[in-house]
Coordinates of C-alpha atoms in Angstrom, one line a residue:
X1 CA -31.4 233.9 217.6
X2 CA -34.7 232.2 217.4
X3 CA -34.9 228.5 216.6
X4 CA -36.6 227.6 213.4
X5 CA -39.9 226.6 215.0
X6 CA -40.3 229.9 216.8
X7 CA -39.2 231.9 213.7
X8 CA -41.6 229.9 211.5
X9 CA -44.5 230.7 213.9
X10 CA -43.7 234.3 213.9
X11 CA -43.5 234.6 210.1
X12 CA -46.9 232.7 209.6
X13 CA -48.5 234.9 212.0
X14 CA -47.1 238.0 210.5
X15 CA -48.4 237.1 206.8
X16 CA -51.9 236.8 208.2
X17 CA -52.0 233.4 209.7
X18 CA -52.1 229.9 208.3
X19 CA -55.6 230.5 206.7
X20 CA -54.2 233.4 204.6
X21 CA -51.7 231.3 202.9
X22 CA -52.4 229.6 199.6
X23 CA -49.1 228.0 199.0
X24 CA -45.4 228.2 200.3
X25 CA -42.3 227.2 198.5
X26 CA -38.7 228.0 198.9
X27 CA -35.8 228.6 196.7
X28 CA -32.1 228.8 197.8
X29 CA -32.6 231.7 200.3
X30 CA -36.2 232.7 200.3
X31 CA -39.5 231.6 201.5
X32 CA -42.1 232.3 198.7
X33 CA -45.7 232.8 199.9
X34 CA -48.8 233.1 197.8
X35 CA -51.3 234.7 200.0
X36 CA -55.1 235.1 199.7
X37 CA -55.1 238.7 201.0
X38 CA -51.9 240.6 201.0
X39 CA -53.4 243.4 203.1
X40 CA -53.2 241.2 206.2
X41 CA -49.3 241.1 206.0
X42 CA -47.5 242.7 209.2
X43 CA -44.5 244.0 207.1
X44 CA -43.1 246.0 209.9
X45 CA -43.4 243.1 212.2
X46 CA -41.5 240.9 209.7
X47 CA -38.7 243.3 209.3
X48 CA -38.2 243.3 213.1
X49 CA -37.2 239.8 212.9
X50 CA -33.3 239.4 212.9
X51 CA -33.5 236.4 210.7
X52 CA -35.5 238.1 208.0
X53 CA -33.2 239.9 205.7
X54 CA -35.6 241.5 203.5
X55 CA -39.1 241.3 201.9
X56 CA -39.9 241.4 198.1
X57 CA -43.4 241.5 196.6
X58 CA -42.9 240.1 193.1
X59 CA -44.7 238.0 190.6
X60 CA -47.8 237.4 192.8
X61 CA -45.5 236.2 195.6
X62 CA -44.3 237.5 198.9
X63 CA -40.8 236.5 199.0
X64 CA -39.3 236.5 202.5
X65 CA -35.3 236.5 202.4
X66 CA -34.0 234.3 205.0
X67 CA -30.5 233.1 203.7
X68 CA -28.9 229.8 203.8
X69 CA -31.2 228.4 206.6
X70 CA -34.2 228.8 204.7
X71 CA -34.8 225.0 204.1
X72 CA -35.0 224.5 208.0
X73 CA -37.5 227.5 208.2
X74 CA -39.7 226.0 205.6
X75 CA -39.7 222.7 207.2
X76 CA -40.9 224.3 210.1
X77 CA -43.5 226.3 208.4
X78 CA -45.3 223.4 206.7
X79 CA -46.8 221.8 209.7
X80 CA -48.2 225.0 210.7
X81 CA -50.4 225.4 207.5
X82 CA -54.0 224.4 207.8
X83 CA -55.7 222.2 205.2
X84 CA -58.6 224.1 203.7
X85 CA -61.8 222.4 202.7
X86 CA -62.5 221.9 198.9
X87 CA -65.0 224.6 198.6
X88 CA -62.7 227.2 200.1
X89 CA -60.0 225.9 198.0
X90 CA -62.0 226.4 194.8
X91 CA -63.2 229.7 195.6
X92 CA -59.5 231.0 196.5
X93 CA -57.8 229.2 193.6
X94 CA -60.2 230.3 190.9
X95 CA -58.8 232.0 187.8
X96 CA -61.1 234.9 188.3
X97 CA -59.7 235.4 192.0
X98 CA -56.2 235.4 190.6
X99 CA -56.6 237.7 187.9
X100 CA -58.1 240.4 190.3
X101 CA -54.8 240.4 192.3
X102 CA -52.2 239.7 189.9
X103 CA -51.6 240.4 186.2
X104 CA -51.3 237.4 183.8
X105 CA -47.5 237.8 183.7
X106 CA -47.3 237.7 187.4
X107 CA -49.3 234.6 187.6
X108 CA -47.1 232.9 185.1
X109 CA -43.9 234.0 186.8
X110 CA -45.2 232.5 190.1
X111 CA -46.2 229.3 188.3
X112 CA -42.9 228.9 186.5
X113 CA -40.9 229.6 189.7
X114 CA -42.9 227.3 191.8
X115 CA -42.6 224.6 189.3
X116 CA -38.8 224.7 188.7
X117 CA -37.4 225.8 192.0
X118 CA -38.0 222.6 193.8
X119 CA -36.2 220.6 191.2
X120 CA -32.9 222.6 191.7
X121 CA -31.7 220.1 194.4
X122 CA -31.6 217.5 192.0
X123 CA -29.9 219.4 189.3
X124 CA -27.1 220.5 191.8
X125 CA -26.5 217.0 193.1
X126 CA -26.1 215.7 189.6
X127 CA -24.1 218.8 188.6
X128 CA -21.7 218.2 191.5
X129 CA -21.2 214.4 190.5
X130 CA -20.2 215.6 187.0
X131 CA -17.8 218.1 188.5
X132 CA -16.3 215.3 190.6
X133 CA -16.1 213.2 187.5
X134 CA -14.3 216.0 185.7
X135 CA -11.6 216.3 188.2
X136 CA -11.2 212.4 188.4
X137 CA -10.7 212.4 184.7
X138 CA -7.9 214.8 184.8
X139 CA -6.2 212.7 187.4
X140 CA -6.4 209.5 185.3
X141 CA -9.9 208.0 185.6
X142 CA -10.5 206.6 182.0
X143 CA -13.9 208.0 180.7
X144 CA -14.7 204.6 179.2
X145 CA -14.1 203.0 182.7
X146 CA -17.1 201.3 184.4
X147 CA -16.8 203.7 187.3
X148 CA -16.9 206.7 185.2
X149 CA -19.7 205.4 182.9
X150 CA -21.9 204.4 185.8
X151 CA -21.6 207.7 187.7
X152 CA -21.8 209.8 184.6
X153 CA -25.0 208.0 183.4
X154 CA -26.6 208.3 186.8
X155 CA -26.0 212.0 186.8
X156 CA -27.4 212.5 183.2
X157 CA -30.6 210.8 184.5
X158 CA -31.5 214.1 186.5
X159 CA -31.4 216.1 183.3
X160 CA -33.0 213.6 181.0
X161 CA -36.0 213.1 183.4
X162 CA -36.1 216.8 184.6
X163 CA -39.5 217.3 182.8
X164 CA -40.9 214.5 185.2
X165 CA -39.7 216.2 188.3
X166 CA -41.0 219.7 187.0
X167 CA -44.4 218.1 186.2
X168 CA -44.7 216.8 189.7
X169 CA -43.9 220.2 191.3
X170 CA -46.1 221.9 188.7
X171 CA -49.1 219.6 189.5
X172 CA -48.8 220.1 193.2
X173 CA -48.7 223.9 192.9
X174 CA -51.9 223.7 190.6
X175 CA -53.4 221.2 193.0
X176 CA -53.9 218.5 190.5
X177 CA -52.9 214.9 190.2
X178 CA -49.1 214.8 190.3
X179 CA -49.0 211.1 189.5
X180 CA -50.9 211.5 186.5
X181 CA -48.7 214.4 185.4
X182 CA -45.6 212.5 186.0
X183 CA -47.0 209.4 184.1
X184 CA -47.9 211.3 181.0
X185 CA -44.5 213.1 180.9
X186 CA -42.4 210.1 181.4
X187 CA -44.4 208.1 178.7
X188 CA -43.3 210.8 176.2
X189 CA -39.6 210.6 177.3
X190 CA -39.5 206.9 177.0
X191 CA -41.7 206.2 173.9
X192 CA -41.7 209.3 171.9
X193 CA -38.1 210.6 171.9
X194 CA -36.6 208.1 169.5
X195 CA -35.7 208.7 165.8
X196 CA -38.5 206.7 164.3
X197 CA -41.7 208.3 163.2
X198 CA -44.8 207.1 165.1
X199 CA -48.5 207.8 164.1
X200 CA -51.8 208.3 166.1
X201 CA -55.2 208.4 164.4
X202 CA -53.4 208.0 161.0
X203 CA -51.5 211.3 161.6
X204 CA -47.6 211.2 162.0
X205 CA -46.6 212.3 165.4
X206 CA -44.2 215.4 165.1
X207 CA -40.5 214.5 166.0
X208 CA -39.7 216.0 169.3
X209 CA -36.9 215.1 171.8
X210 CA -38.9 215.1 175.3
X211 CA -35.8 214.2 177.2
X212 CA -35.0 217.4 179.2
X213 CA -37.6 219.4 177.6
X214 CA -39.2 221.4 180.1
X215 CA -41.4 223.9 178.2
X216 CA -43.9 221.3 176.9
X217 CA -44.5 220.2 180.4
X218 CA -45.0 223.7 181.7
X219 CA -47.5 224.2 179.0
X220 CA -49.3 220.9 179.6
X221 CA -49.8 221.0 183.5
X222 CA -52.2 223.9 183.6
X223 CA -54.4 222.3 181.0
X224 CA -54.3 218.9 183.0
X225 CA -55.4 220.9 186.1
X226 CA -58.3 222.4 184.2
X227 CA -59.4 219.0 182.8
X228 CA -59.1 217.5 186.2
X229 CA -61.4 220.0 187.9
X230 CA -63.8 219.9 184.9
X231 CA -64.2 216.2 185.1
X232 CA -64.4 216.2 189.0
X233 CA -67.3 218.7 188.7
X234 CA -69.2 217.1 185.7
X235 CA -68.7 213.3 186.2
X236 CA -71.1 211.4 188.4
X237 CA -69.4 210.8 191.9
X238 CA -69.5 207.0 191.2
X239 CA -67.7 207.4 188.0
X240 CA -64.9 209.9 188.9
X241 CA -62.5 207.2 190.2
X242 CA -62.3 205.1 187.1
X243 CA -63.0 207.6 184.3
X244 CA -61.3 210.8 185.3
X245 CA -57.8 209.3 185.1
X246 CA -58.7 207.7 181.8
X247 CA -60.3 210.6 180.1
X248 CA -57.4 212.9 181.5
X249 CA -54.8 210.6 179.8
X250 CA -57.0 210.3 176.6
X251 CA -57.2 214.0 176.2
X252 CA -53.7 215.1 177.4
X253 CA -51.4 212.8 175.6
X254 CA -52.6 213.8 172.1
X255 CA -52.6 217.4 173.0
X256 CA -49.0 217.0 174.5
X257 CA -47.7 215.2 171.4
X258 CA -49.4 217.2 168.7
X259 CA -49.6 220.6 170.3
X260 CA -47.5 221.4 173.3
X261 CA -44.5 219.2 172.3
X262 CA -43.9 220.9 169.0
X263 CA -44.8 224.3 170.5
X264 CA -42.5 223.7 173.6
X265 CA -39.7 222.6 171.2
X266 CA -40.0 225.9 169.2
X267 CA -39.8 227.9 172.3
X268 CA -36.8 225.9 173.6
X269 CA -35.1 226.5 170.2
X270 CA -35.6 230.2 170.7
X271 CA -34.2 230.2 174.0
X272 CA -31.2 228.4 172.8
X273 CA -30.8 231.0 170.0
X274 CA -31.1 233.7 172.6
X275 CA -28.3 232.1 174.6
X276 CA -26.0 231.7 171.5
X277 CA -26.7 235.4 170.6
X278 CA -25.6 236.5 174.2
X279 CA -22.5 234.5 173.8
X280 CA -21.8 236.1 170.5
X281 CA -22.2 239.6 172.1
X282 CA -20.1 238.1 174.7
X283 CA -18.2 240.7 176.8
X284 CA -20.8 243.5 176.4
X285 CA -23.9 241.4 177.2
X286 CA -22.4 239.6 180.1
X287 CA -21.0 242.9 181.5
X288 CA -24.5 244.3 181.6
X289 CA -26.3 241.2 183.0
X290 CA -23.6 240.9 185.7
X291 CA -23.9 244.8 186.7
X292 CA -27.7 244.4 187.0
X293 CA -27.7 241.0 188.9
X294 CA -27.6 242.6 192.3
X295 CA -30.5 244.9 191.4
X296 CA -32.6 242.0 190.0
X297 CA -31.9 240.0 193.3
X298 CA -33.2 242.9 195.3
X299 CA -36.5 243.0 193.4
X300 CA -36.7 239.3 193.1
X301 CA -36.5 239.4 189.3
X302 CA -33.5 237.0 189.1
X303 CA -35.9 234.1 189.0
X304 CA -37.0 235.3 185.5
X305 CA -33.8 233.6 184.2
X306 CA -34.5 230.3 185.6
X307 CA -36.3 228.9 182.6
X308 CA -33.4 230.1 180.3
X309 CA -30.7 228.5 182.6
X310 CA -32.7 225.1 182.8
X311 CA -33.4 225.1 179.1
X312 CA -29.6 225.7 178.4
X313 CA -28.4 223.1 180.7
X314 CA -30.9 220.5 179.3
X315 CA -30.3 221.3 175.7
X316 CA -26.6 222.3 175.6
X317 CA -25.3 220.6 178.6
X318 CA -24.1 223.8 180.3
X319 CA -25.4 227.2 181.0
X320 CA -23.8 230.4 179.8
X321 CA -26.1 233.0 181.4
X322 CA -25.6 231.8 185.1
X323 CA -21.9 233.1 184.8
X324 CA -23.4 236.5 185.4
X325 CA -23.9 235.5 189.1
X326 CA -20.2 234.5 189.5
X327 CA -19.2 238.0 188.8
X328 CA -21.8 239.7 190.9
X329 CA -21.7 237.4 193.9
X330 CA -17.9 237.5 194.4
X331 CA -18.0 241.4 193.8
X332 CA -20.7 241.7 196.7
X333 CA -18.6 239.6 198.9
X334 CA -15.6 241.9 198.3
X335 CA -17.7 245.0 198.7
X336 CA -19.0 243.8 202.1
X337 CA -15.6 243.0 203.4
X338 CA -14.4 246.5 202.4
X339 CA -17.3 247.9 204.5
X340 CA -16.2 245.6 207.4
X341 CA -12.7 246.7 207.2
X342 CA -13.1 250.5 206.8
X343 CA -16.2 250.9 208.8
X344 CA -15.7 253.0 212.1
X345 CA -18.7 251.6 213.7
X346 CA -18.6 248.2 215.3
X347 CA -21.9 247.0 214.2
X348 CA -21.2 247.7 210.6
X349 CA -17.6 246.4 210.8
X350 CA -18.7 242.9 212.3
X351 CA -21.8 242.8 209.9
X352 CA -19.6 243.5 206.9
X353 CA -17.1 240.9 207.7
X354 CA -19.5 238.2 208.7
X355 CA -21.8 238.8 205.5
X356 CA -18.7 238.8 203.4
X357 CA -17.7 235.3 204.7
X358 CA -21.2 234.1 204.3
X359 CA -21.3 235.4 200.7
X360 CA -18.0 233.4 200.0
X361 CA -19.3 230.3 201.5
X362 CA -23.0 230.3 201.1
X363 CA -25.5 233.0 200.0
X364 CA -25.2 236.8 199.1
X365 CA -28.4 238.0 200.5
X366 CA -27.2 238.9 204.1
X367 CA -24.5 241.0 202.5
X368 CA -26.9 242.7 200.0
X369 CA -29.7 243.3 202.3
X370 CA -27.7 243.8 205.5
X371 CA -24.8 245.8 204.1
X372 CA -24.9 246.9 200.6
X373 CA -28.3 248.2 200.1
X374 CA -28.5 250.1 203.4
X375 CA -25.2 252.0 202.6
X376 CA -25.9 252.4 199.0
X377 CA -22.6 253.4 197.7
X378 CA -21.2 249.9 198.3
X379 CA -24.0 248.5 196.2
X380 CA -23.1 250.8 193.3
X381 CA -19.4 249.6 193.7
X382 CA -20.3 246.0 193.7
X383 CA -22.5 246.4 190.5
X384 CA -19.4 248.3 189.0
X385 CA -17.0 245.5 189.9
X386 CA -19.5 242.9 188.6
X387 CA -19.8 244.7 185.3
X388 CA -16.1 244.9 184.8
X389 CA -15.8 241.2 185.8
X390 CA -18.7 240.2 183.7
X391 CA -16.8 241.8 180.7
X392 CA -14.0 239.0 181.1
X393 CA -16.6 236.2 181.9
X394 CA -18.2 237.0 178.4
X395 CA -15.0 237.4 176.7
X396 CA -13.8 233.8 177.7
X397 CA -17.4 232.3 177.6
X398 CA -17.3 231.0 181.2
X399 CA -20.2 228.5 181.6
X400 CA -21.5 226.4 184.3
X401 CA -22.4 222.6 184.3
X402 CA -25.1 222.9 187.0
X403 CA -27.4 225.4 188.7
X404 CA -27.2 227.2 191.9
X405 CA -25.7 230.2 193.7
X406 CA -22.1 230.9 193.0
X407 CA -19.7 230.7 195.9
X408 CA -16.3 229.2 196.8
X409 CA -17.8 225.7 197.0
X410 CA -20.0 225.9 194.0
X411 CA -17.1 227.2 191.7
X412 CA -17.0 223.5 190.9
X413 CA -20.1 224.1 188.9
X414 CA -17.7 225.2 186.2
X415 CA -15.8 221.8 186.1
X416 CA -16.7 219.8 183.0
X417 CA -15.7 218.8 179.5
X418 CA -12.3 217.6 178.4
X419 CA -10.3 220.5 179.9
X420 CA -9.9 222.3 183.3
X421 CA -9.5 225.7 181.3
X422 CA -13.1 226.9 182.1
X423 CA -12.6 226.3 185.8
X424 CA -9.3 227.9 185.9
X425 CA -10.7 231.0 184.1
X426 CA -13.8 230.9 186.6
X427 CA -11.5 231.1 189.6
X428 CA -9.6 233.9 188.1
X429 CA -12.9 235.9 187.4
X430 CA -14.0 235.2 190.9
X431 CA -10.8 236.5 192.2
X432 CA -11.0 239.6 190.1
X433 CA -14.6 240.3 191.2
X434 CA -13.8 240.0 194.8
X435 CA -10.7 242.3 194.6
X436 CA -12.7 244.9 192.4
X437 CA -15.5 244.8 194.9
X438 CA -13.4 245.5 197.6
X439 CA -11.3 248.2 195.9
X440 CA -14.2 250.1 194.4
X441 CA -16.1 250.3 197.7
X442 CA -12.9 251.4 199.4
X443 CA -12.4 254.2 197.0
X444 CA -16.0 255.3 196.7
X445 CA -16.4 255.2 200.5
X446 CA -19.8 255.3 202.2
X447 CA -21.8 257.3 204.9
X448 CA -22.6 255.5 208.0
X449 CA -25.7 256.4 209.8

């Protein structure tokens, strides 16, 4: 197996070299490249790398599936990237250039994913603190004790100031001033989220709770980037340092308070209503979402749900839609194990067992791309098992208090509230999905090449 530095060098070369890379980010299992010229990709060469589990071209991004070690590979890729001069940067990042390559929907998808994905680590860490507190409370830790209050308040900050973290990553993606974006965002959370009515220029500021509100920030950052570039190009060079930040704030704060804030709050409310509608449909909607989840992962479309999940978490305190992944992930683990046990070929047997363990302990992509997709029938079996389990997930309204990929360790995401019932039901659903994935795959069989 290659070390991370060697693998990073191979990947960078096979996507057209460092000069062909506009941006690179990563999620839990994938490197996500935005390239200048996709025709320079050596896709066959990438697929020959053992550590590369799959390649997805989606939303204007080339997603290279690595698995659980993606962060180390990403850290090895970053030093290899070359810093382009400003003229080249302007030419390659102009709206006209992007519109030629990608539809507006793809551009928006790439932007939202790149803005939210880097913040997941904060959410996961805070969510696990809440899970530990929930368990501690069941074993006698008083919820009004100093220890509980301090740690609970600390964890809540991750969600209250989530718009700030997203503002930073959005600004970096758009190559604008991340500190200015963070300053404008945090000012709205601190000063404009209270119950009192404030006014500006004699006009009452709409009452919007900016704490945890991510949609206004996602709307604000592209406009800030446009203003930043406009002022850089039109202000005299001796005035840029002083007047660009001043004018940016003078323009952006009113826009955020009077337009993006209320509009974002409306969108956020619609998303929450969608979540409640899915909960009302319950078993049927969750069965469909869970059954389709492996397919959406294959095509890189699962990230479309990320804004919904984050908005649920910051608005409701938990996410319902994420539970579809609980049913699907354990179903895929069971299906992979069935392949490992039933297969007559040693490579398939070892791959099935090892990727099943990986799915249970970390990520499902090795099982999905290495076993289920190539053999086809196990993929169908896992989708069926996920759908059946999803019915019960929806029936009992299983929900999570943090974000991430569901496995044995992250079942703790379902810990929270005043009762352990949600966690117990989640464990039962995980076991059901695993068993059904195994049984359905065993009964359907598969053809080994």
